[in-house]
Amino acid sequence: MSFFPYRAEASNFSFPPIAETRDANSYTDARIAATLRDVEGTELTAHKTAAAEACSGLYAACLAGAHVTPSIPALNPAFLSLLARELIRNGEALFIIQLAGDRIELIPAASWDVRGGVVPATWFYRVDAWGPTSTSPTSQIVSGAQVLHFRYSVAPSRPWRGISPLTWASDSGSLAGGLETRLSGEALGPSGYLLPVPADGGSGDESDPMADLKNDLARASGRTQLIETTAAGFDQGPSAAPRADWKSQRYGINIPDSVGNLRDAAAVSVLNACQVPAALFDTADGTSQRESWRRFAMGPLAGLAAIIEAEIKDKLMTPVKLDFSGLWAHDVAGRAQAFNRLVAGGMSIEKAATVSGVLVDND
């Protein structure tokens, strides 16, 4: 008996209720706790860094630009973009398959628990999904055939849980996140200028001869403050105190170059963990960037697409191809050279064009 939601017999199937036995080690509870720690800033990860956003954003943009064959409305750019971000950031994404008339709808899950045996075909899911006006998530129990469960990678001990590259490289992520957090905290700290004055700097009331000056300084964007000088009074002149004591001194963010360099290196390590060439985000020459793009598009991006295609084929019973030929601008010259060599070697023009990818027809 098949439990695939397209088929009529699925409507006759129901899962037995699951006794509520969750504890502190529940997968859903662990995900919620990790999310709270991330929001509160108590967990140092790379998730909130620009490097993580650069990686997930690049994958998301590429997946959104893929041409899907055959055309399935549910596999639209918004779905593919969300899927890419979830896989890179969280290592997995789950969507409930629903049939609305003759159309497929894919509902993103906020959290889920997986139960079942060793064989994936026996798995079933308790899934929570949210709506814009709901005060609590909508929960339902579905079979594995009723969800698309994409996983970036898995550990043999927990094949039902997806693992992100940022989790595999958690130490590098903690370093990058920690540096960003520390630098952000220092950058948001107080800053301004200190201006020495004599011990009798005025009372601050209307009769204070320095009242106007103090008010002007207080309104200044640099927030200059008045502090006591080492000189007893103005009449003794600068000879009674160091000359620097008569100059305003700035205080505020003062990050050593070594820390900034370490932050940049940590960001590169995050890119490396996500298999994104750092040359795509720096000022490298065009040749280097084109080669980096070729490596990315034909390596990590193609591999991620293969994972997505396999899950869709397994659950929707339809072989799907994600075509990235629209992103091949990096390899025009190389494909043209391959085409010429194939033709010179005796291959027909039509065959050579297909093999080299010179001509791409997505219609």
Short mmCIF file of C-alpha atoms in Angstrom, two decimals, residues 212-225:
data_model
loop_
_atom_site.label_atom_id
_atom_site.label_comp_id
_atom_site.label_asym_id
_atom_site.label_seq_id
_atom_site.Cartn_x
_atom_site.Cartn_y
_atom_site.Cartn_z
CA ASP A 212 27.30 78.43 27.02
CA LEU A 213 30.45 76.51 26.12
CA LYS A 214 29.25 73.42 27.93
CA ASN A 215 25.89 73.54 26.19
CA ASP A 216 27.52 73.92 22.80
CA LEU A 217 29.85 71.02 23.47
CA ALA A 218 27.00 68.83 24.73
CA ARG A 219 25.10 69.38 21.52
CA ALA A 220 28.11 68.57 19.38
CA SER A 221 27.95 65.27 17.53
CA GLY A 222 31.29 64.23 19.00
CA ARG A 223 29.94 64.58 22.56
CA THR A 224 32.96 66.36 24.05
CA GLN A 225 33.15 66.10 27.85
#
